[in-house]
mmCIF file of C-alpha atoms in Angstrom:
data_model
loop_
_atom_site.group_PDB
_atom_site.id
_atom_site.type_symbol
_atom_site.label_atom_id
_atom_site.label_comp_id
_atom_site.label_asym_id
_atom_site.label_seq_id
_atom_site.Cartn_x
_atom_site.Cartn_y
_atom_site.Cartn_z
ATOM 1 C CA MET M 981 -2.378 52.918 72.345
ATOM 2 C CA VAL M 982 -4.593 52.403 75.717
ATOM 3 C CA GLU M 983 -8.025 53.125 76.263
ATOM 4 C CA ASP M 984 -9.359 56.355 77.989
ATOM 5 C CA ASP M 985 -9.960 54.569 81.232
ATOM 6 C CA GLU M 986 -6.546 53.275 81.362
ATOM 7 C CA THR M 987 -4.833 56.685 80.892
ATOM 8 C CA TYR M 988 -4.661 60.014 83.157
ATOM 9 C CA LEU M 989 -4.658 63.501 81.588
ATOM 10 C CA ILE M 990 -1.468 65.657 82.661
ATOM 11 C CA ASP M 991 -3.327 69.280 82.406
ATOM 12 C CA LEU M 992 -0.971 71.925 80.702
ATOM 13 C CA GLY M 993 -3.464 74.430 79.975
ATOM 14 C CA PHE M 994 -3.420 74.543 76.442
ATOM 15 C CA VAL M 995 -3.105 70.765 75.883
ATOM 16 C CA SER M 996 -3.541 67.629 78.057
ATOM 17 C CA LEU M 997 -1.348 65.085 77.819
ATOM 18 C CA ARG M 998 -2.337 60.712 77.977
ATOM 19 C CA TYR M 999 0.127 58.796 80.343
ATOM 20 C CA PRO M 1000 -0.804 55.237 81.689
ATOM 21 C CA GLU M 1001 -2.971 55.483 84.935
ATOM 22 C CA GLN M 1002 -1.309 52.442 86.226
ATOM 23 C CA TRP M 1003 2.278 54.706 86.421
ATOM 24 C CA GLN M 1004 0.752 57.723 88.070
ATOM 25 C CA LYS M 1005 2.137 57.028 91.511
ATOM 26 C CA ALA M 1006 4.950 55.425 90.403
ATOM 27 C CA VAL M 1007 6.464 58.184 87.826
ATOM 28 C CA THR M 1008 6.498 61.964 88.680
ATOM 29 C CA VAL M 1009 5.924 64.719 86.348
ATOM 30 C CA LYS M 1010 7.788 67.736 87.276
ATOM 31 C CA ASP M 1011 6.861 71.330 86.145
ATOM 32 C CA ILE M 1012 3.116 70.713 86.178
ATOM 33 C CA LYS M 1013 2.084 74.174 85.797
ATOM 34 C CA LYS M 1014 -0.801 76.109 83.351
ATOM 35 C CA HIS M 1015 1.181 77.438 80.186
ATOM 36 C CA ALA M 1016 0.477 78.782 76.940
ATOM 37 C CA ALA M 1017 1.184 77.587 73.335
ATOM 38 C CA THR M 1018 4.064 79.565 72.595
ATOM 39 C CA ASP M 1019 5.500 78.706 76.208
ATOM 40 C CA LYS M 1020 9.121 77.449 76.568
ATOM 41 C CA PHE M 1021 9.299 74.558 79.420
ATOM 42 C CA THR M 1022 10.075 71.170 79.838
ATOM 43 C CA LEU M 1023 8.559 68.098 81.550
ATOM 44 C CA GLN M 1024 10.306 65.785 83.321
ATOM 45 C CA PHE M 1025 9.526 61.992 83.789
ATOM 46 C CA VAL M 1026 10.889 60.717 86.695
ATOM 47 C CA SER M 1027 10.629 57.454 88.590
ATOM 48 C CA LYS M 1028 12.127 57.529 91.715
ATOM 49 C CA ASP M 1029 15.574 58.631 91.343
ATOM 50 C CA THR M 1030 15.584 57.739 87.676
ATOM 51 C CA ASN M 1031 15.111 60.026 84.775
ATOM 52 C CA LEU M 1032 12.911 58.388 81.881
ATOM 53 C CA PHE M 1033 12.728 61.282 79.334
ATOM 54 C CA ASP M 1034 12.099 64.814 79.130
ATOM 55 C CA LEU M 1035 9.374 66.697 76.784
ATOM 56 C CA TYR M 1036 10.879 69.923 75.647
ATOM 57 C CA PHE M 1037 8.207 72.613 74.810
ATOM 58 C CA ASN M 1038 9.343 75.062 72.068
ATOM 59 C CA GLU M 1039 12.906 74.665 73.028
ATOM 60 C CA GLU M 1040 15.267 72.781 70.329
ATOM 61 C CA LYS M 1041 16.892 70.258 72.488
ATOM 62 C CA GLY M 1042 17.154 66.586 71.766
ATOM 63 C CA ASN M 1043 15.153 64.878 69.102
ATOM 64 C CA LEU M 1044 11.992 66.352 67.356
ATOM 65 C CA LEU M 1045 8.803 65.009 68.114
ATOM 66 C CA GLY M 1046 6.520 67.089 66.369
ATOM 67 C CA THR M 1047 4.288 70.206 66.024
ATOM 68 C CA LEU M 1048 0.808 70.552 67.853
ATOM 69 C CA LYS M 1049 -1.169 72.860 66.071
ATOM 70 C CA THR M 1050 -3.761 74.728 68.136
ATOM 71 C CA LYS M 1051 -6.010 78.145 67.981
ATOM 72 C CA ASP M 1052 -3.437 79.657 70.011
ATOM 73 C CA GLY M 1053 -0.501 78.793 68.015
ATOM 74 C CA ASN M 1054 2.053 76.411 67.200
ATOM 75 C CA THR M 1055 3.790 74.017 69.902
ATOM 76 C CA VAL M 1056 6.933 72.345 68.797
ATOM 77 C CA LEU M 1057 7.870 69.168 70.685
ATOM 78 C CA TYR M 1058 11.371 67.659 71.476
ATOM 79 C CA ILE M 1059 12.415 64.917 73.426
ATOM 80 C CA LYS M 1060 14.991 63.304 75.283
ATOM 81 C CA THR M 1061 15.270 59.994 76.116
ATOM 82 C CA TYR M 1062 17.726 58.541 79.266
ATOM 83 C CA LYS M 1063 19.684 55.579 78.609
ATOM 84 C CA LEU M 1064 18.234 52.781 81.426
ATOM 85 C CA GLU M 1065 21.034 50.935 82.656
ATOM 86 C CA ASN M 1066 20.445 47.703 83.898
ATOM 87 C CA ALA M 1067 16.565 48.538 83.833
ATOM 88 C CA GLY M 1068 14.015 46.230 84.936
ATOM 89 C CA VAL M 1069 10.483 45.611 82.880
ATOM 90 C CA GLU M 1070 8.613 48.470 85.005
ATOM 91 C CA LEU M 1071 11.311 51.257 84.159
ATOM 92 C CA ILE M 1072 11.283 50.005 80.371
ATOM 93 C CA ALA M 1073 7.567 50.255 80.275
ATOM 94 C CA GLN M 1074 7.132 53.878 82.001
ATOM 95 C CA GLN M 1075 9.671 55.152 79.462
ATOM 96 C CA GLU M 1076 8.400 53.280 76.304
ATOM 97 C CA ALA M 1077 4.819 54.747 77.685
ATOM 98 C CA LEU M 1078 6.208 57.789 75.734
ATOM 99 C CA ASN M 1079 4.318 56.437 72.866
ATOM 100 C CA VAL M 1080 0.490 56.451 74.683
ATOM 101 C CA ILE M 1081 1.335 60.295 74.799
ATOM 102 C CA ILE M 1082 2.143 60.654 71.403
ATOM 103 C CA GLN M 1083 -0.501 58.625 70.334
ATOM 104 C CA GLY M 1084 -2.992 60.412 72.519
ATOM 105 C CA LEU M 1085 -1.761 63.751 70.982
ATOM 106 C CA ILE M 1086 -2.299 62.212 67.535
ATOM 107 C CA SER M 1087 -5.709 61.345 68.537
ATOM 108 C CA ASP M 1088 -7.223 63.802 70.663
ATOM 109 C CA TYR M 1089 -5.288 67.112 69.065
ATOM 110 C CA ASP M 1090 -4.075 68.102 65.387
ATOM 111 C CA PHE M 1091 -0.523 66.832 65.868
ATOM 112 C CA LEU M 1092 2.153 66.440 63.158
ATOM 113 C CA VAL M 1093 4.643 63.663 63.801
ATOM 114 C CA ASN M 1094 8.168 64.547 63.391
ATOM 115 C CA GLU M 1095 7.348 68.215 61.670
ATOM 116 C CA ARG M 1096 8.455 71.647 62.408
ATOM 117 C CA PRO M 1097 6.280 74.602 60.958
ATOM 118 C CA GLU M 1098 7.240 75.493 57.756
ATOM 119 C CA VAL M 1099 10.177 73.670 57.819
ATOM 120 C CA GLU M 1100 10.766 70.457 55.482
ATOM 121 C CA ASP M 1101 12.425 67.971 57.540
ATOM 122 C CA ASP M 1102 14.000 64.572 56.708
ATOM 123 C CA TYR M 1103 11.342 62.433 58.913
ATOM 124 C CA SER M 1104 8.635 64.263 56.910
ATOM 125 C CA LYS M 1105 9.498 62.151 53.833
ATOM 126 C CA THR M 1106 8.603 58.525 53.936
ATOM 127 C CA TYR M 1107 8.960 55.388 51.948
ATOM 128 C CA GLU M 1108 6.402 52.752 51.434
ATOM 129 C CA ILE M 1109 6.023 49.203 53.001
ATOM 130 C CA LYS M 1110 3.607 46.677 51.141
ATOM 131 C CA THR M 1111 1.621 44.525 53.264
ATOM 132 C CA ASP M 1112 -1.615 42.271 52.319
ATOM 133 C CA LEU M 1113 -3.624 44.235 54.674
ATOM 134 C CA VAL M 1114 -2.670 48.176 53.839
ATOM 135 C CA THR M 1115 0.438 50.141 52.849
ATOM 136 C CA LEU M 1116 2.668 51.351 55.518
ATOM 137 C CA HIS M 1117 4.858 54.704 55.301
ATOM 138 C CA TYR M 1118 8.013 54.967 57.740
ATOM 139 C CA PRO M 1119 10.563 57.324 57.684
ATOM 140 C CA GLU M 1120 12.843 57.588 54.773
ATOM 141 C CA LYS M 1121 15.655 58.557 57.405
ATOM 142 C CA TRP M 1122 15.649 54.792 58.405
ATOM 143 C CA LYS M 1123 15.629 53.092 55.072
ATOM 144 C CA SER M 1124 19.165 52.402 54.641
ATOM 145 C CA LYS M 1125 19.329 50.723 58.361
ATOM 146 C CA ALA M 1126 15.554 49.241 58.733
ATOM 147 C CA THR M 1127 15.058 45.508 58.225
ATOM 148 C CA VAL M 1128 11.276 44.905 57.533
ATOM 149 C CA ASN M 1129 10.085 41.433 57.349
ATOM 150 C CA THR M 1130 6.690 40.992 56.394
ATOM 151 C CA GLU M 1131 4.522 38.043 56.752
ATOM 152 C CA LYS M 1132 0.671 37.138 56.645
ATOM 153 C CA ASN M 1133 -0.246 38.809 59.460
ATOM 154 C CA VAL M 1134 2.507 40.670 61.015
ATOM 155 C CA VAL M 1135 5.325 43.048 59.910
ATOM 156 C CA HIS M 1136 8.860 42.670 62.118
ATOM 157 C CA PHE M 1137 10.727 45.744 61.936
ATOM 158 C CA TYR M 1138 14.468 45.782 62.939
ATOM 159 C CA ASN M 1139 17.635 47.782 63.343
ATOM 160 C CA GLY M 1140 20.546 45.070 61.786
ATOM 161 C CA LYS M 1141 19.774 42.454 64.378
ATOM 162 C CA THR M 1142 18.030 44.158 67.005
ATOM 163 C CA PRO M 1143 13.850 43.553 66.932
ATOM 164 C CA LEU M 1144 12.618 46.904 67.460
ATOM 165 C CA PHE M 1145 8.703 45.999 67.091
ATOM 166 C CA ASP M 1146 6.201 44.295 65.445
ATOM 167 C CA LEU M 1147 2.790 45.074 63.870
ATOM 168 C CA ARG M 1148 0.333 42.673 63.804
ATOM 169 C CA PHE M 1149 -3.024 42.184 62.255
ATOM 170 C CA GLU M 1150 -4.741 40.119 64.800
ATOM 171 C CA GLU M 1151 -5.631 40.416 68.278
ATOM 172 C CA CYS M 1152 -2.608 39.880 70.669
ATOM 173 C CA ASP M 1153 -0.802 41.139 73.951
ATOM 174 C CA GLY M 1154 0.218 44.328 72.435
ATOM 175 C CA TYR M 1155 -1.032 47.627 72.077
ATOM 176 C CA LEU M 1156 -4.228 48.360 70.006
ATOM 177 C CA LEU M 1157 -3.537 51.005 67.440
ATOM 178 C CA GLY M 1158 -6.541 50.869 65.725
ATOM 179 C CA THR M 1159 -8.286 49.164 62.714
ATOM 180 C CA TYR M 1160 -8.212 48.707 59.306
ATOM 181 C CA SER M 1161 -11.686 48.132 57.119
ATOM 182 C CA GLY M 1162 -12.421 46.058 60.740
ATOM 183 C CA THR M 1163 -9.000 44.371 61.097
ATOM 184 C CA PRO M 1164 -7.148 45.242 64.176
ATOM 185 C CA ILE M 1165 -3.867 46.732 63.976
ATOM 186 C CA TYR M 1166 -1.651 45.505 67.019
ATOM 187 C CA MET M 1167 1.907 46.801 68.193
ATOM 188 C CA VAL M 1168 4.142 44.727 69.952
ATOM 189 C CA GLU M 1169 7.616 46.533 71.261
ATOM 190 C CA TYR M 1170 10.994 45.120 72.412
ATOM 191 C CA PRO M 1171 13.228 46.448 74.975
ATOM 192 C CA VAL M 1172 15.720 48.690 73.757
ATOM 193 C CA THR M 1173 18.041 50.953 75.093
ATOM 194 C CA LYS M 1174 20.322 52.508 72.305
ATOM 195 C CA GLU M 1175 19.179 56.114 71.324
ATOM 196 C CA GLU M 1176 18.863 55.445 67.653
ATOM 197 C CA ASP M 1177 16.684 52.231 68.670
ATOM 198 C CA ILE M 1178 14.420 53.942 70.607
ATOM 199 C CA ALA M 1179 14.130 56.543 67.765
ATOM 200 C CA MET M 1180 13.367 54.023 65.290
ATOM 201 C CA GLN M 1181 10.725 52.862 67.385
ATOM 202 C CA GLN M 1182 9.097 55.551 68.295
ATOM 203 C CA ASP M 1183 8.725 56.002 64.737
ATOM 204 C CA VAL M 1184 5.779 53.914 64.334
ATOM 205 C CA ASN M 1185 3.899 57.309 65.270
ATOM 206 C CA THR M 1186 4.754 58.050 61.459
ATOM 207 C CA ILE M 1187 2.716 54.966 60.334
ATOM 208 C CA ILE M 1188 0.090 55.816 62.544
ATOM 209 C CA GLN M 1189 -0.279 59.404 61.407
ATOM 210 C CA ASN M 1190 -0.231 58.400 57.527
ATOM 211 C CA LEU M 1191 -3.230 55.572 58.544
ATOM 212 C CA SER M 1192 -5.260 58.332 60.025
ATOM 213 C CA LYS M 1193 -5.148 59.873 56.672
ATOM 214 C CA ASP M 1194 -7.036 56.898 55.678
ATOM 215 C CA LYS M 1195 -10.516 56.724 55.983
ATOM 216 C CA ASN M 1196 -10.679 52.849 56.273
ATOM 217 C CA PHE M 1197 -8.261 53.520 59.292
ATOM 218 C CA VAL M 1198 -10.121 54.021 62.715
ATOM 219 C CA ILE M 1199 -7.418 54.881 65.641
ATOM 220 C CA ASN M 1200 -8.072 53.394 68.761
ATOM 221 C CA GLN M 1201 -9.249 56.479 71.317
#
């Protein structure tokens, strides 16, 4: 998660999305219009001629991100990420900044990660990962695929032998997600290109959402 002064707002009328300010000129967001919570529309994030990801609002395409609850109604978000062939560091970072959007929705609004309104979804079921600091909750859907190694101050997540992300309970060069009883929790991402790896990486947001239910956790805003 980045600080407020490191993001800019994409105003859609009923909601504003956060995206890293450093990519504001490099990444074009197509269909910047004012919408209502119940409208069907698509936001496309493009870096020059490279498609990064599409956000679908109230259209069941791609993978479910979650439901945004507002006074004007529920908005269900879906995501399609594009494979980046021979991508450089910047393109990967621009695509991974989708996590900044999701974390902004969690901190700024009532956003239910991986849930549809009144529909039970596989992603809403989680399993526990015990650590010395706090118990983490990760989607049960990935339990048979994810390899999780815990150490004193770090939890490593893998899909098979592919590293996905680390959660570190100490200061480091990652995203500060928040603090738990005063201990910082950082996320360090690894470059991934396969659709399943990307989905498993993005589901760190399920961990964040469940941490947010604990009074000892303060999300970084």
